[in-house]
XYZ file of C-alpha atoms in Angstrom:
707
model
C 60.659 152.209 135.161
C 57.151 151.120 136.090
C 55.208 153.520 138.284
C 52.552 152.660 140.838
C 50.636 155.634 142.192
C 49.864 154.456 145.690
C 50.931 156.976 148.300
C 53.587 158.247 145.874
C 55.263 154.823 145.902
C 57.129 153.806 142.755
C 58.559 150.512 141.618
C 61.266 149.494 142.004
C 61.243 150.628 145.623
C 64.060 153.030 146.411
C 63.351 153.853 150.045
C 66.167 152.052 151.950
C 64.050 151.316 155.026
C 61.231 149.778 152.995
C 63.693 147.799 150.838
C 65.389 146.289 153.858
C 62.055 145.533 155.523
C 60.825 143.667 152.443
C 64.001 141.568 152.211
C 63.812 140.732 155.919
C 60.180 139.626 155.547
C 61.215 137.296 152.715
C 64.111 135.893 154.780
C 61.722 135.336 157.691
C 58.819 133.874 155.728
C 60.659 131.563 153.321
C 61.864 129.004 155.916
C 58.613 129.098 157.913
C 56.407 128.468 154.883
C 58.577 126.115 152.847
C 59.656 123.851 155.711
C 56.009 122.813 156.080
C 55.936 121.459 152.526
C 59.460 119.965 152.749
C 60.962 122.428 150.257
C 64.467 123.729 151.117
C 64.227 127.387 152.036
C 67.381 128.054 150.006
C 65.314 127.394 146.897
C 62.501 129.587 148.215
C 64.842 132.550 148.609
C 66.075 132.179 145.019
C 62.509 132.015 143.679
C 61.528 134.993 145.836
C 64.410 136.947 144.316
C 63.141 136.100 140.817
C 59.598 137.223 141.695
C 60.532 140.582 143.226
C 63.501 141.264 140.948
C 63.760 143.392 137.825
C 62.752 140.458 135.611
C 59.733 139.671 137.780
C 57.392 142.232 139.279
C 60.234 144.765 139.510
C 59.603 145.410 143.199
C 63.318 145.731 143.948
C 66.218 146.640 141.682
C 69.412 144.594 141.798
C 71.343 147.697 142.743
C 74.655 148.181 144.502
C 73.185 147.609 147.985
C 71.858 144.167 146.999
C 75.053 143.290 145.137
C 77.354 144.300 148.014
C 75.378 142.401 150.650
C 74.925 139.432 148.318
C 78.651 139.366 147.558
C 79.335 139.245 151.277
C 76.976 136.274 151.483
C 78.862 134.472 148.720
C 82.183 135.131 150.430
C 80.602 133.979 153.691
C 79.611 130.610 152.191
C 83.155 129.971 151.027
C 84.628 131.255 154.291
C 82.419 128.951 156.376
C 83.369 126.024 154.164
C 87.040 126.678 154.908
C 86.411 127.481 158.559
C 84.415 124.346 159.385
C 86.547 121.869 157.496
C 88.329 119.462 159.823
C 91.992 120.177 159.135
C 93.078 116.801 160.469
C 90.708 114.987 158.126
C 91.563 117.415 155.326
C 95.257 116.583 155.572
C 94.466 112.896 155.890
C 92.198 113.032 152.827
C 94.111 115.596 150.761
C 94.839 113.121 147.977
C 91.211 112.019 147.950
C 90.133 115.666 147.732
C 92.573 116.166 144.875
C 91.243 113.027 143.176
C 87.622 114.046 143.549
C 88.461 117.592 142.439
C 89.977 116.067 139.294
C 86.812 114.028 138.625
C 84.534 117.013 139.263
C 86.546 119.203 136.896
C 87.297 116.803 134.039
C 83.934 115.114 133.356
C 81.749 118.254 133.226
C 84.511 119.945 131.201
C 84.556 117.164 128.592
C 80.757 117.172 128.222
C 80.677 120.958 127.998
C 83.469 121.158 125.424
C 81.905 118.603 123.089
C 78.512 120.266 123.391
C 79.934 123.720 122.652
C 82.347 122.794 119.861
C 80.388 120.119 117.995
C 76.743 121.025 118.658
C 76.725 124.790 119.161
C 79.613 125.470 116.799
C 81.562 127.728 119.166
C 85.234 128.507 118.553
C 87.866 126.524 120.436
C 88.611 129.277 122.981
C 84.926 129.976 123.566
C 84.291 126.227 123.918
C 87.064 125.900 126.516
C 85.684 128.804 128.559
C 82.122 127.504 128.105
C 83.168 124.028 129.297
C 84.882 125.418 132.381
C 81.563 126.884 133.550
C 80.356 123.424 134.555
C 83.502 122.326 136.363
C 83.053 124.829 139.164
C 80.618 124.239 142.012
C 79.104 126.397 144.738
C 78.573 124.971 148.222
C 75.170 126.581 148.439
C 73.756 123.774 150.627
C 76.739 123.673 152.988
C 74.935 125.649 155.736
C 72.186 123.005 155.641
C 74.732 120.175 155.955
C 76.487 121.927 158.817
C 73.226 122.489 160.666
C 72.493 118.741 160.578
C 75.828 118.055 162.290
C 77.500 115.998 159.549
C 80.040 118.562 158.338
C 82.825 116.249 159.563
C 81.617 113.352 157.419
C 84.427 112.189 155.114
C 82.288 112.594 152.005
C 81.550 116.215 152.964
C 85.199 116.863 153.792
C 86.410 115.512 150.468
C 83.740 117.420 148.534
C 84.670 120.701 150.229
C 88.347 120.112 149.481
C 87.482 119.174 145.902
C 85.472 122.381 145.532
C 88.613 124.384 146.178
C 90.348 122.414 143.407
C 87.528 122.847 140.870
C 86.962 126.539 141.536
C 90.660 127.421 141.411
C 91.055 125.413 138.174
C 87.966 127.040 136.626
C 89.132 130.536 137.441
C 92.636 129.792 136.183
C 91.086 128.631 132.892
C 89.212 131.950 132.789
C 92.436 133.906 133.347
C 94.244 131.933 130.644
C 91.467 132.240 128.049
C 91.095 135.965 128.678
C 94.861 136.323 128.318
C 94.802 134.455 125.001
C 91.921 136.539 123.655
C 93.584 139.778 124.665
C 96.900 138.605 123.229
C 99.061 138.861 126.373
C 99.838 135.177 126.859
C 103.607 135.484 126.782
C 106.020 134.058 129.314
C 105.559 137.151 131.440
C 101.849 136.346 131.831
C 102.534 132.850 133.157
C 105.306 134.037 135.459
C 103.159 136.842 136.835
C 100.136 134.571 137.409
C 102.205 131.845 139.068
C 104.168 134.145 141.339
C 101.152 136.225 142.353
C 99.091 133.139 143.216
C 101.916 131.592 145.266
C 102.536 134.871 147.119
C 98.807 135.262 147.787
C 98.581 131.702 149.160
C 101.604 132.133 151.418
C 100.391 135.475 152.781
C 96.901 134.196 153.622
C 97.780 130.712 154.866
C 100.900 131.671 156.827
C 100.608 135.334 157.801
C 96.882 135.426 158.612
C 97.148 132.796 161.400
C 99.958 134.772 163.047
C 97.945 137.997 162.894
C 94.813 136.220 164.145
C 96.578 134.529 167.060
C 98.113 137.834 168.156
C 94.759 139.620 167.898
C 92.751 137.014 169.836
C 95.389 136.906 172.587
C 95.362 140.698 172.995
C 91.709 141.591 172.348
C 88.884 140.081 174.416
C 86.066 142.313 173.149
C 83.602 140.028 171.330
C 82.387 142.655 168.866
C 85.934 143.570 167.880
C 86.734 139.887 167.348
C 83.799 139.474 164.985
C 84.651 142.628 163.015
C 88.220 141.348 162.778
C 86.914 138.157 161.144
C 84.968 140.191 158.549
C 88.053 142.284 157.854
C 90.126 139.163 157.238
C 87.489 137.724 154.863
C 87.429 140.837 152.699
C 91.180 141.379 152.970
C 91.811 137.844 151.672
C 89.232 138.401 148.914
C 90.999 141.590 147.786
C 94.386 139.845 147.845
C 92.932 137.055 145.695
C 91.719 139.559 143.106
C 95.123 141.235 143.091
C 96.649 137.797 142.472
C 94.427 137.308 139.442
C 91.888 134.841 140.877
C 88.340 135.322 142.091
C 87.517 136.709 145.533
C 85.731 133.489 146.576
C 89.079 131.657 146.590
C 90.426 134.292 148.972
C 87.444 133.825 151.297
C 87.945 130.046 151.304
C 91.649 130.446 152.064
C 90.785 132.876 154.883
C 88.567 130.160 156.390
C 91.437 127.684 156.231
C 93.811 130.240 157.774
C 91.532 131.035 160.744
C 90.275 127.458 161.086
C 92.309 126.639 164.204
C 91.699 130.017 165.841
C 87.893 129.795 165.883
C 86.884 126.578 167.689
C 83.709 125.010 166.316
C 82.040 125.183 169.728
C 83.091 128.739 170.606
C 80.935 131.830 171.010
C 82.795 133.509 168.136
C 81.957 130.613 165.809
C 78.335 130.882 166.877
C 78.311 134.595 166.002
C 79.985 134.025 162.644
C 77.478 131.338 161.652
C 74.487 133.184 163.073
C 75.035 136.465 161.251
C 75.949 134.706 158.016
C 72.966 132.358 157.989
C 70.540 135.052 159.166
C 71.519 137.964 156.903
C 74.359 137.680 154.406
C 73.755 134.239 152.860
C 69.985 134.842 152.351
C 70.829 138.163 150.662
C 73.126 136.298 148.277
C 70.413 133.764 147.405
C 67.883 136.539 146.763
C 70.396 138.421 144.606
C 70.969 135.259 142.525
C 67.197 134.943 142.043
C 67.040 138.515 140.768
C 69.129 137.497 137.759
C 66.526 134.999 136.556
C 64.433 136.075 133.554
C 61.957 133.400 132.516
C 60.733 135.392 129.506
C 63.883 134.802 127.459
C 63.141 131.095 127.212
C 59.900 131.803 125.366
C 61.502 134.273 122.958
C 64.449 132.279 121.593
C 64.858 128.588 120.746
C 68.633 129.089 120.668
C 68.590 130.054 124.341
C 66.681 126.866 125.210
C 69.160 124.826 123.145
C 72.172 126.382 124.877
C 70.548 126.019 128.306
C 69.792 122.335 127.655
C 73.416 121.587 126.792
C 74.549 123.516 129.863
C 72.242 121.501 132.121
C 73.347 118.160 130.653
C 77.031 119.063 130.912
C 76.806 120.449 134.446
C 74.346 118.097 136.155
C 75.431 115.065 134.114
C 79.121 115.741 134.680
C 78.690 116.195 138.440
C 76.594 113.021 138.639
C 79.266 110.993 136.838
C 81.919 112.504 139.135
C 79.921 111.623 142.249
C 79.329 108.027 141.105
C 83.008 107.498 140.337
C 83.980 109.119 143.661
C 81.555 106.810 145.476
C 83.157 103.759 143.861
C 86.726 105.020 144.262
C 86.498 106.050 147.908
C 83.976 103.384 148.954
C 81.308 105.787 150.112
C 77.867 104.516 151.025
C 75.001 105.107 148.610
C 73.736 108.047 150.661
C 77.213 109.565 150.899
C 77.511 109.316 147.113
C 74.193 111.118 146.740
C 75.378 113.741 149.222
C 78.533 114.340 147.160
C 76.331 114.875 144.098
C 73.937 117.113 146.035
C 76.711 119.296 147.429
C 78.570 119.604 144.132
C 75.692 119.993 141.678
C 74.902 123.653 142.483
C 76.435 126.216 140.121
C 76.372 129.870 141.098
C 79.534 131.572 142.282
C 82.412 130.842 139.905
C 79.937 130.039 137.097
C 78.342 133.459 137.330
C 81.704 135.196 137.650
C 83.059 133.411 134.572
C 79.941 134.092 132.487
C 79.946 137.798 133.350
C 83.626 138.167 132.465
C 83.167 136.276 129.175
C 80.039 138.254 128.314
C 81.796 141.581 128.825
C 84.719 140.672 126.525
C 84.016 141.837 122.952
C 86.228 140.047 120.437
C 84.879 141.724 117.275
C 81.831 143.336 115.662
C 79.340 142.339 112.971
C 78.884 144.274 109.753
C 76.013 146.174 111.387
C 78.172 147.126 114.355
C 76.728 144.576 116.778
C 79.331 143.309 119.286
C 80.491 139.680 119.082
C 81.116 138.569 122.626
C 83.331 135.783 123.944
C 80.205 134.325 125.602
C 76.961 135.513 123.987
C 73.612 136.455 125.514
C 72.271 132.909 125.029
C 74.999 131.611 127.354
C 74.246 134.393 129.838
C 70.532 133.571 129.919
C 71.233 129.830 129.953
C 73.510 130.254 132.962
C 70.644 131.800 134.910
C 68.459 128.766 134.235
C 71.399 126.543 135.148
C 71.748 128.348 138.475
C 68.038 127.919 139.273
C 67.763 124.244 138.308
C 71.139 123.192 139.719
C 70.415 124.904 143.052
C 66.983 123.214 143.115
C 68.475 119.761 142.516
C 71.266 120.445 144.991
C 68.846 121.553 147.713
C 66.499 118.565 147.440
C 69.175 115.870 147.128
C 71.433 117.361 149.805
C 68.570 117.659 152.298
C 67.325 114.131 151.622
C 70.702 112.376 151.809
C 72.044 114.498 154.679
C 69.019 113.727 156.855
C 69.419 109.993 156.228
C 73.142 110.118 157.052
C 72.428 112.098 160.236
C 69.809 109.526 161.275
C 72.212 106.649 160.587
C 74.935 108.345 162.610
C 72.577 108.778 165.550
C 71.572 105.114 165.394
C 75.215 103.998 165.358
C 76.170 106.136 168.327
C 77.049 104.048 171.355
C 74.546 104.735 174.095
C 75.100 103.610 177.628
C 74.655 104.388 181.271
C 76.719 105.845 184.045
C 79.664 107.863 182.758
C 78.517 107.935 179.147
C 75.783 110.303 180.336
C 78.114 113.115 181.267
C 77.364 115.850 183.782
C 80.061 118.528 183.939
C 80.441 120.867 186.929
C 82.422 124.120 186.906
C 83.445 125.078 190.426
C 83.620 128.871 190.158
C 85.506 130.884 192.727
C 87.495 133.626 190.980
C 86.203 136.087 188.403
C 89.426 135.919 186.385
C 88.946 132.187 185.732
C 85.250 132.157 184.753
C 85.513 132.736 180.995
C 88.308 130.239 180.431
C 86.643 127.574 182.560
C 83.418 127.999 180.601
C 85.345 127.742 177.325
C 87.038 124.547 178.515
C 83.723 123.063 179.610
C 82.136 123.805 176.235
C 85.159 122.393 174.443
C 85.284 119.038 176.252
C 81.556 118.297 176.441
C 79.720 115.984 174.072
C 77.920 117.746 171.243
C 74.664 116.112 172.319
C 75.065 117.363 175.888
C 72.834 120.447 175.860
C 71.474 120.391 179.407
C 74.062 118.831 181.709
C 76.590 121.613 182.180
C 76.529 123.185 185.650
C 78.230 126.187 187.246
C 78.519 126.293 191.054
C 79.547 128.840 193.623
C 79.570 127.874 197.296
C 78.516 130.635 199.712
C 79.373 130.597 203.382
C 76.279 129.861 205.450
C 76.401 133.218 207.201
C 74.823 134.547 203.955
C 77.068 137.586 203.803
C 75.456 139.978 201.299
C 78.694 140.615 199.397
C 79.263 136.861 199.066
C 75.787 136.385 197.618
C 76.279 139.231 195.134
C 79.671 137.874 194.129
C 78.151 134.410 193.555
C 75.362 135.861 191.445
C 77.882 137.881 189.447
C 80.085 134.845 188.709
C 77.147 132.635 187.782
C 75.628 135.337 185.591
C 78.944 135.720 183.737
C 79.149 131.970 183.195
C 75.614 131.620 181.849
C 76.037 134.652 179.551
C 79.317 133.365 178.130
C 77.837 129.935 177.487
C 74.694 131.419 175.941
C 76.884 133.296 173.452
C 78.022 129.868 172.194
C 74.416 128.639 172.155
C 75.060 126.436 175.202
C 72.946 126.335 178.347
C 74.628 126.304 181.753
C 72.576 125.609 184.847
C 73.709 128.030 187.608
C 73.821 126.660 191.150
C 74.274 128.482 194.466
C 75.130 126.403 197.508
C 75.198 127.510 201.135
C 77.746 125.616 203.203
C 80.401 126.319 205.822
C 82.876 124.156 203.924
C 83.493 124.629 200.185
C 84.544 121.016 199.636
C 81.435 119.684 201.354
C 79.289 122.025 199.276
C 80.867 120.849 196.028
C 80.675 117.184 197.032
C 76.988 117.476 197.885
C 76.233 118.951 194.463
C 78.290 116.176 192.848
C 76.026 113.613 194.530
C 72.797 115.457 193.781
C 73.531 116.056 190.093
C 75.434 112.803 189.404
C 78.450 114.805 188.258
C 80.967 112.900 186.125
C 83.516 115.695 185.535
C 84.615 118.449 187.905
C 86.558 121.420 186.500
C 88.527 123.552 188.954
C 90.264 126.738 187.821
C 93.597 128.046 189.098
C 94.255 131.765 189.330
C 96.882 132.929 186.844
C 99.266 134.382 189.388
C 98.845 131.936 192.294
C 98.908 128.560 190.607
C 99.044 125.732 193.142
C 98.912 127.379 196.563
C 99.434 125.177 199.658
C 95.770 125.547 200.642
C 94.530 124.606 197.156
C 96.849 121.582 196.983
C 95.561 120.412 200.365
C 91.919 120.863 199.281
C 92.616 118.990 196.057
C 94.303 115.905 197.492
C 92.403 115.713 200.758
C 89.059 116.840 199.394
C 88.038 116.552 195.735
C 90.236 113.551 194.973
C 88.749 111.477 197.769
C 85.929 110.465 195.450
C 86.628 107.401 193.301
C 83.884 107.951 190.712
C 84.785 111.487 189.606
C 86.936 112.780 186.751
C 88.730 115.883 188.128
C 90.293 118.492 185.833
C 92.515 121.226 187.256
C 92.936 124.040 184.741
C 95.460 126.874 184.590
C 94.939 129.286 181.676
C 97.159 132.178 180.660
C 95.867 132.573 177.102
C 92.678 131.583 175.248
C 92.443 127.917 174.301
C 91.857 128.840 170.664
C 95.343 130.349 170.408
C 97.095 127.134 171.526
C 98.816 125.427 168.592
C 99.893 122.199 170.286
C 99.042 120.265 173.439
C 101.759 118.075 174.924
C 99.999 115.166 176.656
C 101.921 113.122 179.247
C 100.441 109.723 180.086
C 102.052 107.565 182.797
C 102.704 103.857 182.376
C 99.686 101.598 183.086
C 97.261 104.534 182.740
C 95.255 102.541 180.176
C 94.488 99.983 182.876
C 92.620 102.539 184.969
C 88.811 102.487 184.939
C 88.504 106.131 183.923
C 91.284 106.280 181.329
C 89.120 106.241 178.210
C 86.619 108.647 179.739
C 89.479 111.088 180.424
C 90.917 110.431 176.975
C 87.643 111.586 175.439
C 88.251 115.010 176.945
C 91.651 115.292 175.259
C 90.193 114.056 171.988
C 87.461 116.668 172.131
C 89.924 119.463 172.862
C 91.881 118.464 169.773
C 88.849 118.044 167.495
C 86.996 121.179 168.570
C 89.989 123.518 168.797
C 91.889 122.189 165.795
C 95.144 122.126 167.757
C 97.640 119.330 167.291
C 98.418 116.896 170.108
C 101.755 115.317 170.971
C 101.364 112.221 173.126
C 104.218 111.185 175.435
C 103.630 107.684 176.761
C 104.854 104.113 176.833
C 104.973 102.162 173.589
C 102.018 100.027 174.668
C 99.778 103.057 175.271
C 100.901 104.743 172.056
C 99.898 101.634 170.112
C 96.430 101.874 171.624
C 96.175 105.574 170.743
C 97.324 104.998 167.174
C 94.634 102.377 166.685
C 91.955 104.625 168.186
C 92.980 107.465 165.899
C 91.961 105.365 162.905
C 88.388 105.481 164.223
C 88.349 109.112 165.365
C 91.010 111.114 163.579
C 92.885 114.015 165.174
C 96.204 115.597 164.272
C 98.636 113.870 166.588
C 102.265 112.901 167.057
C 103.461 110.017 169.204
C 106.696 110.035 171.166
C 107.827 107.181 173.399
C 108.419 108.358 176.963
C 110.844 105.931 178.577
C 110.771 107.450 182.052
C 108.558 109.979 183.813
C 111.651 112.125 184.307
C 112.023 112.452 180.512
C 108.451 113.673 180.315
C 108.999 116.264 183.027
C 112.022 117.623 181.197
C 110.039 117.911 177.962
C 107.179 119.643 179.777
C 109.458 122.357 181.137
C 110.632 123.212 177.611
C 107.278 124.121 176.076
C 107.369 126.793 173.367
C 105.087 129.800 172.986
C 101.444 128.918 172.260
C 101.942 125.360 173.528
C 100.123 123.843 176.491
C 100.572 120.847 178.755
C 98.065 118.123 179.668
C 99.060 115.537 182.288
C 97.188 112.351 183.166
C 97.534 112.081 186.922
C 96.696 109.307 189.371
C 95.816 109.048 193.026
C 97.857 107.010 195.479
C 97.020 103.324 195.187
C 96.086 103.423 191.491
C 97.965 101.278 188.950
C 99.477 104.292 187.171
C 100.488 106.197 190.305
C 104.164 107.099 190.735
C 105.610 109.049 193.706
C 106.950 111.838 191.457
C 103.373 112.955 190.819
C 103.267 114.608 194.219
C 105.951 117.020 192.965
C 104.004 118.057 189.862
C 102.290 121.113 191.454
C 105.650 122.477 192.624
C 107.226 121.945 189.188
C 104.287 123.629 187.444
C 104.532 126.667 189.718
C 108.256 126.890 189.048
C 108.475 126.294 185.306
C 105.018 126.781 183.765
C 103.499 129.742 185.587
C 103.263 131.539 182.211
C 101.775 128.587 180.321
C 98.425 126.835 179.994
C 98.212 123.429 181.633
C 95.536 120.906 182.523
C 95.817 118.090 185.064
C 93.352 115.226 184.622
C 92.690 112.831 187.488
C 90.621 109.964 185.982
C 88.117 108.212 188.249
C 89.292 104.890 189.644
C 86.052 102.898 189.593
C 82.760 102.616 187.694
C 79.256 102.540 189.004
C 78.380 100.345 185.995
C 80.544 97.203 185.897
C 79.431 96.233 182.358
C 80.802 99.489 181.004
C 84.034 98.936 182.929
C 84.449 95.486 181.458
C 83.824 96.704 177.921
C 86.133 99.715 178.146
C 89.030 98.349 180.141
C 88.973 94.594 179.989
C 88.284 94.582 176.245
C 90.302 97.603 175.219
C 91.705 95.573 172.325
C 88.281 95.802 170.688
C 88.965 99.145 169.042
C 85.692 99.313 167.179
C 83.980 99.732 170.539
C 86.567 102.215 171.763
C 86.396 104.094 168.473
C 82.642 104.407 168.892
C 83.067 105.570 172.478
C 85.579 108.207 171.385
C 83.307 109.256 168.519
C 80.405 109.576 170.932
C 81.843 112.906 172.073
C 81.198 114.454 168.657
C 77.554 113.483 168.311
């Protein structure tokens, strides 16, 4: 240990406060300094780890505290990859993910095997394990991709799915080779590995969602919810290790399991991403850097030779895989580069495999020196591979992702009137505030960062308790939205009549969507029904949503959507449809549409442009739909497209809907949507309604919500 006699301070630093302070300074400084010279801060953190680590200036030791926090960061990366994957797109592209995973595993494996067996002279088993190092890939740049808002891009989705394939295959190769070396590769080994992996998968993918849904329905405390997420990550990781595979596979599976329970726009998702990107993931990158020892490459030509073959096999194999994937799946040039950028980093499974192989001693030399399954040259070469592959991955991913994000923004349909949404939450009851805010965040466009309003109307007598109650409700709304990194503009309005107060704000703020919350126990009271039909619905240019929530939106598994005949001929139909689409995309819930065959055909063609998980059932009569609605199962919700008297889709039975909801669905979530009946902008009306057969336009309009 090197000593430095300055105020009795020794290197490596052992004081926990000073150690943590130094790491935090690095995490803070790396992005601020490197962003100015266009260098990805991920690379800066790795280099910083090399400089301060035991092979650099020995400022910090790679002790248990660094390893534990860094391991959490690695698990976090895999968890976020599973959590943010669009399950609808994943299912739609599962064969493409499997195909790409096959490319990404086979080509690096072939290059690695030939290099090891024919050039380096390794044994067959060592060559197989050596080759598998390059088939795995670490999504080290995924947080960067997610931050740019293109995580739902098909190329990203397929690459993430393929990563699961490559990493599982790599770690299975490791388990098999280790079993062969240790001589326990009998039938019992294969049976045990197969059964344990299947049991692990079933427990995580089927049991975890049930546990999570129960927990989120019962527990509202935000801190407890976040700790629960961490528990599930580590629990899945432990189960994976018990099943004989690496912990990172467990973390990825945990992300898939909780995917539908943590909406991408929710406050919980914001907390998960924030803590991971601020603390755990940077710790992992620094811990990887601490493994780098540049001196070994000047001391041994054999190490340089091994490292060169590793780089060619890994980077070359991933490049070939990306090019073939680009041709096979018809990606654009930038999407092909993004696939290569995402997949070219090697860290997690590579490091795990190398360490296991290095620690297995197969025999000894005449002088008593151990002969390892993977020797020290491979260990040192893997460190250089990690550094260079992460460097290439960071630069290419950042470059291609930025270009794709810019192209997406250019292709986004921009318009006037109702495309510029302004959403108003009419707050009146404390029990409805949180769920109204969550609905507002869920249905809004991703680009809408300023135009979400919360209103409470105060009687003009300015009663002090009324003012305090208004301030309390508005403060709750703004705090809840801020937790999801969304800004709500609070509004207080003094007026003798609530409806007049709301209508005046609608005019002043050019509100496009009004959300009204129903109290859990009361539902549609006579006074509320009268205010709705004789007040709010008197406006023709307003999309009105009436929301009744018994349980959190994130715990809903399926939304049954009833659409009356001729609804697609209404001016506000596609605007209202965007809200349903956004609920499905952001919550991950499935949607079952009940409508006429003509409307279902329209929806099926739109879904090709903006995919969601949906089923389509022909509803012959409105009465059939009502009967279906009254038979909803647990964790299912109802959405009904309504219409005002005189509209094309209006039917007399709609007046009975409030009574039926009070009678049959008082314990269920439901949402009534009253689309507006006319546009302020006639060009937009013509394009959306008159030309609804032009589904490229409609697809772009639907997609506009997710920008």
